[in-house]
C-alpha positions as CSV (number, residue, x, y, z in Angstrom):
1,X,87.3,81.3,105.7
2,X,88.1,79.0,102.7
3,X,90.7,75.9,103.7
4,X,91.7,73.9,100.9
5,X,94.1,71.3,99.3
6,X,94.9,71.2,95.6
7,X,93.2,68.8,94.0
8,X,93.8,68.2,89.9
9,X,95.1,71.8,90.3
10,X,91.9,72.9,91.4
11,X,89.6,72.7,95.0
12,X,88.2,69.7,95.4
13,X,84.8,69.0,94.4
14,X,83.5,68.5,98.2
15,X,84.5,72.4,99.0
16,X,82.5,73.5,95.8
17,X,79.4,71.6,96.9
18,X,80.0,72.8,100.6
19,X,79.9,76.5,98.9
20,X,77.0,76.2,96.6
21,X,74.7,74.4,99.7
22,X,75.5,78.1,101.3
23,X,75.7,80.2,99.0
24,X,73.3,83.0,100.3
25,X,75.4,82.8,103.6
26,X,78.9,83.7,101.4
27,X,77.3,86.7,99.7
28,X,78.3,89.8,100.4
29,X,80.5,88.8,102.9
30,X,84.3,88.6,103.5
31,X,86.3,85.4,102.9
32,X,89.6,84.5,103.8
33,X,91.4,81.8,101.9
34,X,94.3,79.2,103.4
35,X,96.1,76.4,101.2
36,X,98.4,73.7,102.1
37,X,100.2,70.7,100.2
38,X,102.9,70.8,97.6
39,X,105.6,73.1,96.3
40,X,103.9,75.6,95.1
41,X,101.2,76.3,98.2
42,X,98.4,74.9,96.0
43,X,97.9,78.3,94.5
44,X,96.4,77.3,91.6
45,X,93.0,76.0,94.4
46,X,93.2,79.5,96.0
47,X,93.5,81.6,92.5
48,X,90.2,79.1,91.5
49,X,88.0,80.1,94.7
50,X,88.6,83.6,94.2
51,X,86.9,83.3,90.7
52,X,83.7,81.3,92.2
53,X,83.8,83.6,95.6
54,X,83.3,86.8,92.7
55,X,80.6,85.0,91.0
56,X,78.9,84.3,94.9
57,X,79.5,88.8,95.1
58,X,82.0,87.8,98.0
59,X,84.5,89.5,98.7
60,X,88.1,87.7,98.7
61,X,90.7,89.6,101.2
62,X,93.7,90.2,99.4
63,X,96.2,88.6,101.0
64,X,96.4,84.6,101.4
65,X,97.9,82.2,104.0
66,X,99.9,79.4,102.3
67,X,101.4,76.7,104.0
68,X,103.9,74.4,101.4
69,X,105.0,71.1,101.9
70,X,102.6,70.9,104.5
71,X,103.2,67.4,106.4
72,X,102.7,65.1,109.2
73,X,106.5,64.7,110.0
74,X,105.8,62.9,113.7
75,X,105.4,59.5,111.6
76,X,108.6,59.6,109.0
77,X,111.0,61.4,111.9
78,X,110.0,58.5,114.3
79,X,110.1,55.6,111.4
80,X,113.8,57.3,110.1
81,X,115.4,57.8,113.7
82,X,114.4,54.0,114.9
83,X,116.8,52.0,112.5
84,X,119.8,54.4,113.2
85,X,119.3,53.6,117.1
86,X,118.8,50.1,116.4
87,X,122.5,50.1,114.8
88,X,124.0,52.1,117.2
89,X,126.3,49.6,119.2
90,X,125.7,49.1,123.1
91,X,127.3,52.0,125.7
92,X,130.0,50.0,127.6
C-alpha cells in the first residue's frame, strides 16, 4: 500500500527513495495506492507510482482510494466559531 500527497504534481521524492531502498520486497507483489490533498485527489502522484510500480514488475490494483480536499478542519471550525460567540450579546 502506496499513501501519497502530490507534490510538484508528482510523489514526493521521500516515497521514491522509500520504494527503491525495497525494491525486491515490491516485486511481484500487489500494491494498493491512496491519495489525498487538493481538488483533483492528487491523481497526477497516483498515475506516476503506477508507472515506477510497472518498472518494480508490481502489480498496481486497478481501482484507487482518493480522498480531495483532504483537511484538518478541528483547527479552522474552532478558530471561525470563537469570534461569532465572542459577539454574541449576553442571555438575559
Amino acid at each position: 500500500m502506496a499513501v501519497t500527497p502530490e507534490y510538484n504534481r508528482s510523489f514526493p521524492s521521500s516515497l521514491k527513495t522509500a520504494i527503491d531502498w525495497f525494491v525486491d520486497e515490491w516485486r511481484a507483489g500487489p500494491v494498493g495506492l491512496v491519495s489525498h490533498g487538493g481538488a483533483s485527489g492528487d491523481l497526477r502522484a497516483v498515475e506516476h507510482l503506477r508507472r515506477v510500480f510497472v518498472e518494480l514488475l508490481a502489480v498496481a490494483v486497478r481501482d484507487t482510494v482518493i480522498f480531495p480536499c483532504c483537511r484538518t478542519s478541528s483547527t479552522t471550525t474552532a478558530s471561525r466559531s470563537t469570534p461569532r460567540a465572542a459577539a454574541r450579546p449576553p442571555a438575559a
